[in-house]
mmCIF file of C-alpha atoms in Angstrom:
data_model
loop_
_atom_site.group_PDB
_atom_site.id
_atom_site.type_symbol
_atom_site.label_atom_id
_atom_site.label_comp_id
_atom_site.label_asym_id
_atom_site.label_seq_id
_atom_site.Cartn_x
_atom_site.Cartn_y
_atom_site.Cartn_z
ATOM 1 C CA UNK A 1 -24.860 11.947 -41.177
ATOM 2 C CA UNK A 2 -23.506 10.087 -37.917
ATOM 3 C CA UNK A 3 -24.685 6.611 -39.092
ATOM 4 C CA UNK A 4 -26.404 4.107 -37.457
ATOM 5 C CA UNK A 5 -25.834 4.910 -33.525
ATOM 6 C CA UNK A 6 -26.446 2.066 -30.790
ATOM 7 C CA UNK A 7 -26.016 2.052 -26.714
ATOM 8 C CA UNK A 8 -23.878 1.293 -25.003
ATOM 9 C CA UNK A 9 -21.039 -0.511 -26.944
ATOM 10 C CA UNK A 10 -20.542 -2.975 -24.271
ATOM 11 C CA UNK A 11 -23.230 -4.230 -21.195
ATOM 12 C CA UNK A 12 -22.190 -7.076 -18.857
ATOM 13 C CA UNK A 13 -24.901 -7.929 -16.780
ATOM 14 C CA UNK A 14 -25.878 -10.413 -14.172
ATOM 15 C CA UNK A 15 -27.866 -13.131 -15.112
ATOM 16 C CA UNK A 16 -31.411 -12.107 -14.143
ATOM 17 C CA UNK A 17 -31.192 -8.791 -14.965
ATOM 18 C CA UNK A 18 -32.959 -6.273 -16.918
ATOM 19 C CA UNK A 19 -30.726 -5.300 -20.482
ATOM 20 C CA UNK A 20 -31.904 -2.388 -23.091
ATOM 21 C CA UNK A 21 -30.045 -1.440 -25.904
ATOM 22 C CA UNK A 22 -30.537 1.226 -27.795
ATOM 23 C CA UNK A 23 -30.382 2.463 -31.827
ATOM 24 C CA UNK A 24 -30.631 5.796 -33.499
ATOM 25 C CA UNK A 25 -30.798 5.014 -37.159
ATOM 26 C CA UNK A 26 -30.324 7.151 -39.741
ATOM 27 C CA UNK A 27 -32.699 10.203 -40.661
ATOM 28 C CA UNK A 28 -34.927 9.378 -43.620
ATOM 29 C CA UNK A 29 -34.717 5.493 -43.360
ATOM 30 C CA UNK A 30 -37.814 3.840 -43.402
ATOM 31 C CA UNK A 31 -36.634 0.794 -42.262
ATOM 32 C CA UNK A 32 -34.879 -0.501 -38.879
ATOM 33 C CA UNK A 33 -33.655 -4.096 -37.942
ATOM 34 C CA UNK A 34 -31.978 -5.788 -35.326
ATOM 35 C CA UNK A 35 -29.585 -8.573 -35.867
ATOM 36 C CA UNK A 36 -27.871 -10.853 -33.223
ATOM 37 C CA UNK A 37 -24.038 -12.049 -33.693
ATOM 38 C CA UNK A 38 -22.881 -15.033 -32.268
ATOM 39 C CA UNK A 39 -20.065 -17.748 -33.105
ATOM 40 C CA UNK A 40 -22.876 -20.521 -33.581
ATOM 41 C CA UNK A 41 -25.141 -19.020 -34.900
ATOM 42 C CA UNK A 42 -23.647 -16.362 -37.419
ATOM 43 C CA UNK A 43 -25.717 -13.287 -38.127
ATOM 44 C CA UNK A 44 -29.751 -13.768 -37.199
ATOM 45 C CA UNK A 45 -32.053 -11.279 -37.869
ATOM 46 C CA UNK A 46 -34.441 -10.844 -34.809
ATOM 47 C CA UNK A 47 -36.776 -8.061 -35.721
ATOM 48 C CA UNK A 48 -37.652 -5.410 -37.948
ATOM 49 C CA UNK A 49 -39.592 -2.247 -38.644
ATOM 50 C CA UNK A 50 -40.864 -0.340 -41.267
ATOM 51 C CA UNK A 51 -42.130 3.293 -40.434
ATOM 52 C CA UNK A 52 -41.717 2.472 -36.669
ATOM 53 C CA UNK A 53 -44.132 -0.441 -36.936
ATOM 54 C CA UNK A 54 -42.923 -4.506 -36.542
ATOM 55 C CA UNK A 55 -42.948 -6.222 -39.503
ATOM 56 C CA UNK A 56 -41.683 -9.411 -38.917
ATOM 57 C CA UNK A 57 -40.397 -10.835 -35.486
ATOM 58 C CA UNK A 58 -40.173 -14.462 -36.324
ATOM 59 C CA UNK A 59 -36.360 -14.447 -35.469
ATOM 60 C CA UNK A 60 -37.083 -12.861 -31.736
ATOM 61 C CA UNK A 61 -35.954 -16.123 -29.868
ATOM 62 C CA UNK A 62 -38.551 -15.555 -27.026
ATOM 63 C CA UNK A 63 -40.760 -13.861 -25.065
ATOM 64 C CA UNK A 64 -38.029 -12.521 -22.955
ATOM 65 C CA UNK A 65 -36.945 -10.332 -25.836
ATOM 66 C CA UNK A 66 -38.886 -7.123 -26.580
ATOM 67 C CA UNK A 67 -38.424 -4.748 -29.134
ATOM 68 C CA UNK A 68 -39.704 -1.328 -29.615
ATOM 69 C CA UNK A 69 -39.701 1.810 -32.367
ATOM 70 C CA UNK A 70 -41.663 4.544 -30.470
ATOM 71 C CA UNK A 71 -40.745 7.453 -33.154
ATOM 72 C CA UNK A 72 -38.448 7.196 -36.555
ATOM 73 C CA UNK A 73 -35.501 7.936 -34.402
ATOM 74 C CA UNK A 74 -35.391 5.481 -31.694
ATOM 75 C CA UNK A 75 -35.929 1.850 -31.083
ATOM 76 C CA UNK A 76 -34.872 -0.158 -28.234
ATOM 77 C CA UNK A 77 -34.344 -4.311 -27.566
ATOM 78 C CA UNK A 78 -35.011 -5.271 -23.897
ATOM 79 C CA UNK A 79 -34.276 -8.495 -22.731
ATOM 80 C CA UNK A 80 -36.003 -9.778 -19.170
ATOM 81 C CA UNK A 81 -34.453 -11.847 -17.923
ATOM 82 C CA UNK A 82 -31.692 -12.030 -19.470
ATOM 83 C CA UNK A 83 -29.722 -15.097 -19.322
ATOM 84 C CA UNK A 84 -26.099 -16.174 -20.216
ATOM 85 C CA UNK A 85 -27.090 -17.549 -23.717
ATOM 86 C CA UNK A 86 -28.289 -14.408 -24.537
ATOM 87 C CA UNK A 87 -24.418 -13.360 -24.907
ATOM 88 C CA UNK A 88 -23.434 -11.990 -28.131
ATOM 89 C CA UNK A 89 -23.222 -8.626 -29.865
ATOM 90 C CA UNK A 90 -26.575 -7.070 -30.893
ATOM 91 C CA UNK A 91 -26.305 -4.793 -34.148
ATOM 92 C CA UNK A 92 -28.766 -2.725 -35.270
ATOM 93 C CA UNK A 93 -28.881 -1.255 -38.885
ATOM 94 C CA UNK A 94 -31.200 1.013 -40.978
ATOM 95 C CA UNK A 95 -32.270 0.970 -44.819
ATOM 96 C CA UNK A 96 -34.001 4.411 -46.796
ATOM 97 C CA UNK A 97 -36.084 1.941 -49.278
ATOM 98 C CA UNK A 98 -36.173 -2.320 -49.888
ATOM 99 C CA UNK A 99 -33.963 -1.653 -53.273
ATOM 100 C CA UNK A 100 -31.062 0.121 -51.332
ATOM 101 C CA UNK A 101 -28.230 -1.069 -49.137
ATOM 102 C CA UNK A 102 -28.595 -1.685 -44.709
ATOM 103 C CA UNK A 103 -26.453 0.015 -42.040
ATOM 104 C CA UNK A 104 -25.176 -1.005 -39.423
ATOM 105 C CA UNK A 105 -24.165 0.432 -36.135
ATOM 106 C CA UNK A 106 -21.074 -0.606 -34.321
ATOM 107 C CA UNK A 107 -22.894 -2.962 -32.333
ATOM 108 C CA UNK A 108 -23.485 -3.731 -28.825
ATOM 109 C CA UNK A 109 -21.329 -6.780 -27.141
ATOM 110 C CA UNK A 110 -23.220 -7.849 -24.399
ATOM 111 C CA UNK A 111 -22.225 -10.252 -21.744
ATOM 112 C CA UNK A 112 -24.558 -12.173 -19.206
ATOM 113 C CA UNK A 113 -22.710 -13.941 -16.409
ATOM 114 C CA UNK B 1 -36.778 -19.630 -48.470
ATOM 115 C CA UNK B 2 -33.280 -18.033 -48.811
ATOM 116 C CA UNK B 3 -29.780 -19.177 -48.196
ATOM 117 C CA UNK B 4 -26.338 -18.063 -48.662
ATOM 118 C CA UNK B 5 -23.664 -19.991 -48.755
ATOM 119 C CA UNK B 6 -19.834 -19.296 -48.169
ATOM 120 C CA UNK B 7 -18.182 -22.406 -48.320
ATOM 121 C CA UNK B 8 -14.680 -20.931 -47.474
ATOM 122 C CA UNK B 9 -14.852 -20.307 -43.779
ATOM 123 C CA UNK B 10 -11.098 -19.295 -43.649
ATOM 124 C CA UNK B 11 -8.494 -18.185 -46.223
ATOM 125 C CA UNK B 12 -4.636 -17.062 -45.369
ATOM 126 C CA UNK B 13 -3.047 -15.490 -48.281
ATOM 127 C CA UNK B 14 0.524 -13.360 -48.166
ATOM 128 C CA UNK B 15 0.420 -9.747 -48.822
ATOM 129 C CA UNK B 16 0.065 -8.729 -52.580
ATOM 130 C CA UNK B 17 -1.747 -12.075 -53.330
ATOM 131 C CA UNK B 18 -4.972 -12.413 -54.963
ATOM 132 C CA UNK B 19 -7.832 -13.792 -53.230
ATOM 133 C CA UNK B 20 -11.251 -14.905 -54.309
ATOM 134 C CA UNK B 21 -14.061 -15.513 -52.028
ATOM 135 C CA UNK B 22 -16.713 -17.226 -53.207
ATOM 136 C CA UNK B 23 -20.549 -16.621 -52.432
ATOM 137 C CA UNK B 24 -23.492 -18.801 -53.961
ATOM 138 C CA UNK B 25 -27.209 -18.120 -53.345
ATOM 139 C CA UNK B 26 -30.628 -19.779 -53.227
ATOM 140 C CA UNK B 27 -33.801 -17.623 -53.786
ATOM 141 C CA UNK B 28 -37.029 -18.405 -55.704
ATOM 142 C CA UNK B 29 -37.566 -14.646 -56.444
ATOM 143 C CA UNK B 30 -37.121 -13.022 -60.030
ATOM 144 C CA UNK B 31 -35.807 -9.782 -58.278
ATOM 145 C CA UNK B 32 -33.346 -10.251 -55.678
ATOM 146 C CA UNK B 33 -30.403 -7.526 -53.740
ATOM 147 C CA UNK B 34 -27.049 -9.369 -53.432
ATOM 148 C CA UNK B 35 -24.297 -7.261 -50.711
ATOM 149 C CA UNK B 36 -20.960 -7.876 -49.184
ATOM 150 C CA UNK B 37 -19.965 -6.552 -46.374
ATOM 151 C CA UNK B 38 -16.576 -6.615 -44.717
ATOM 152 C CA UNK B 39 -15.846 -6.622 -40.612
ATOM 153 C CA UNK B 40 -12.919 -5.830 -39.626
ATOM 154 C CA UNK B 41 -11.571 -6.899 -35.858
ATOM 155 C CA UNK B 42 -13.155 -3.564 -34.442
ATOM 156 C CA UNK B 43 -16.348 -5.285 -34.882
ATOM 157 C CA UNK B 44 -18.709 -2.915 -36.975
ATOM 158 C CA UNK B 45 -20.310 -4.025 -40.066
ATOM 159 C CA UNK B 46 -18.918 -2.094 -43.116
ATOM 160 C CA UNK B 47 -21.188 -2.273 -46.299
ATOM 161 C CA UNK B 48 -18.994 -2.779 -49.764
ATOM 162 C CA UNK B 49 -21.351 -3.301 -52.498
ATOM 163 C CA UNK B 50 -24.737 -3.733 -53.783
ATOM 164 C CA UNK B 51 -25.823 -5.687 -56.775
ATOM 165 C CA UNK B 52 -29.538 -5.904 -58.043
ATOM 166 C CA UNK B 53 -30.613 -9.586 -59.833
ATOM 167 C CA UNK B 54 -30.629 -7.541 -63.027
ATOM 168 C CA UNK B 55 -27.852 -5.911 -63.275
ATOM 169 C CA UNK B 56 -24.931 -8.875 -64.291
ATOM 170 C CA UNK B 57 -22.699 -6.534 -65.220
ATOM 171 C CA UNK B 58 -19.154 -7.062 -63.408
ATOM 172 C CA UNK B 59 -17.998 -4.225 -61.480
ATOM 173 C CA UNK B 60 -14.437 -2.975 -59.948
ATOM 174 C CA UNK B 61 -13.418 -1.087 -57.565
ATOM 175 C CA UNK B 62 -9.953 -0.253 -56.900
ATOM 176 C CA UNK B 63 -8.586 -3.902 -55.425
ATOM 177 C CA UNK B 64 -11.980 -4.670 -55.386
ATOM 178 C CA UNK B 65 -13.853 -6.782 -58.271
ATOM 179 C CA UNK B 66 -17.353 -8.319 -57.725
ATOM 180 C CA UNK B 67 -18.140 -11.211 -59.971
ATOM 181 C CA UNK B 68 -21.745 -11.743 -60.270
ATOM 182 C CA UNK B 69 -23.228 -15.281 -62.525
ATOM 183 C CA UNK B 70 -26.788 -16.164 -62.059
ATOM 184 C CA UNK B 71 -26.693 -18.804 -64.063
ATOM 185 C CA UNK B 72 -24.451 -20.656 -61.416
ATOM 186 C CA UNK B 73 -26.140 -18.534 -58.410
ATOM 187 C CA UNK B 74 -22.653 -16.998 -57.483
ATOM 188 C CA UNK B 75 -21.245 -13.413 -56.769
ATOM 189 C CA UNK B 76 -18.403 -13.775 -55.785
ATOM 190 C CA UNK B 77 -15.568 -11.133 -54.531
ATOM 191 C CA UNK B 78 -11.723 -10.921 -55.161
ATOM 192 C CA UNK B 79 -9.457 -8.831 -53.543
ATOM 193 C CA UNK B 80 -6.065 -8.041 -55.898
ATOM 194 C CA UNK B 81 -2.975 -7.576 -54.477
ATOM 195 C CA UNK B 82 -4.405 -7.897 -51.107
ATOM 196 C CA UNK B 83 -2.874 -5.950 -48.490
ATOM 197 C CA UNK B 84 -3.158 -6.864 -44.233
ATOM 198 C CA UNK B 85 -5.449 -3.797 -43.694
ATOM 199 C CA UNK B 86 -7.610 -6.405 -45.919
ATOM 200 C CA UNK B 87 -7.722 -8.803 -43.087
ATOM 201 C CA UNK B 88 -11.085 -9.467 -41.841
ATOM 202 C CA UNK B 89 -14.510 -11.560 -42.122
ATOM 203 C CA UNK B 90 -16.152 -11.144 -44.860
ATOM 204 C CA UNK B 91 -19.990 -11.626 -45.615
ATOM 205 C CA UNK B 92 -21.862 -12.479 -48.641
ATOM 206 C CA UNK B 93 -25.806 -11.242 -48.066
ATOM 207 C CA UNK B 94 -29.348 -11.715 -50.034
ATOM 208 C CA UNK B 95 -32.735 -9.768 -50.163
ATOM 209 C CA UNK B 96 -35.318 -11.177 -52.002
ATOM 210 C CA UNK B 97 -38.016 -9.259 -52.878
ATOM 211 C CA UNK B 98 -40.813 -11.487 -51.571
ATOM 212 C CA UNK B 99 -38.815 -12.129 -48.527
ATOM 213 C CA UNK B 100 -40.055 -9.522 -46.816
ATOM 214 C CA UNK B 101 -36.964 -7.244 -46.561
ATOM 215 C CA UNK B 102 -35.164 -9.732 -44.906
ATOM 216 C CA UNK B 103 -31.147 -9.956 -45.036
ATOM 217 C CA UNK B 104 -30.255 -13.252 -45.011
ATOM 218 C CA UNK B 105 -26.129 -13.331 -44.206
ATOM 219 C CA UNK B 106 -23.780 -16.052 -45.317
ATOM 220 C CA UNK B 107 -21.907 -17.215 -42.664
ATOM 221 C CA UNK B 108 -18.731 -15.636 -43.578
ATOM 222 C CA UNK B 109 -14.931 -16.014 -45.059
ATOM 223 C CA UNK B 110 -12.685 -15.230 -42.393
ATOM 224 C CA UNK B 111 -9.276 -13.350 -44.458
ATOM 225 C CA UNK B 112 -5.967 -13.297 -42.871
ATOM 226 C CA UNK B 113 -3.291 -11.314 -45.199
ATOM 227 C CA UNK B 114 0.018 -11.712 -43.759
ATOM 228 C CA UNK B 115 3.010 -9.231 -44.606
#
């Protein structure tokens, strides 16, 4: 298997602007989840998903960020506006089952100026 | 609620050193998932181990050794004779099972191995 595969690897964008980044996770996991990596603020988990459906998106930091799962091989994070706090680099990762280990893709390091 | 705690936020050994970095958790569930992960300066996230809250046993791999005590809350990870492709941060991570699949990270030991 490839792994966990996110898009692009790096975005800079103007501040204003539309940003969507994109995750293949791994065939046959269940579960998907999006963490945010900053220096401040270490690892935060935003969202997650469990057969393509949100579980828990208490960490999204607000309505500007939307997250989606439209089939078990592709989720997406848009941010609108985005906005030069939302710098940072985005990871994605998957999981098969609760008792097994997460994934993670490469990340995404995206830069709003 | 869950925490994880890594009090060491950087450590600078010389190569063939031994290194210890210490982890300590806070959960109120029974059955818990404790990880480390290692990333290097590319960036990605590299998953090294997984350790269930029943399973105490200790367990090596290669340079690697994973110490885990509940009775002090700790899992902790040494690296022997550490070498610089060692270098990186490294994070300490806990799943509880009521905490609705959640990862919650540490916030990381930053390694530097020099040669």
């Amino acid at each position: 298997d490839a792994g966990v595969i996110q898009s692009p690897r790096h975005e800079v964008t103007e501040m204003g602007q539309e940003v969507t980044l994109r995750c293949k996770p791994i065939s046959g996991h269940d579960y998907l989840f999006w963490y945010r990596q900053t220096m401040m603020r270490g690892l935060e988990l935003l969202i997650y998903f469990n057969n393509n459906v949100p579980i828990d998106d208490s960490g999204m930091p607000e309505d500007r960020f939307s997250a989606k799962m439209p089939n078990a091989s592709f989720s997406t994070l848009k941010i609108q506006p985005s906005e030069p706090r939302d710098s940072a680099v985005y990871f994605c990762a998957s999981m098969r089952t609760p008792n097994t280990e997460a994934f993670f893709g490469q990340g995404t390091r995206l830069t709003v100026v | 609620a869950q925490k994880v705690t890594q009090a060491q936020t950087e450590i600078s050994v010389v190569e063939k050193e031994d290194v210890t970095l210490d982890c300590v958790y806070e959960t109120r569930d029974t059955t818990y998932y404790l990880f480390w992960y290692k990333q290097p300066p590319s960036g990605e996230l590299v998953f090294l181990i997984r350790r269930n809250s029943f399973d105490e046993q200790n367990e090596i791999s290669g340079r690697y050794s994973w110490n885990f005590q509940k009775s002090t809350s700790s899992f902790n990870f040494t690296i022997t004779a550490s070498q610089v492709v060692d270098s990186a941060v490294y994070f300490c991570a806990l799943r509880g099972n009521n905490a609705g699949n959640m990862l919650t990270f540490g916030g990381g030991t930053r390694l530097m191995v020099k040669p």
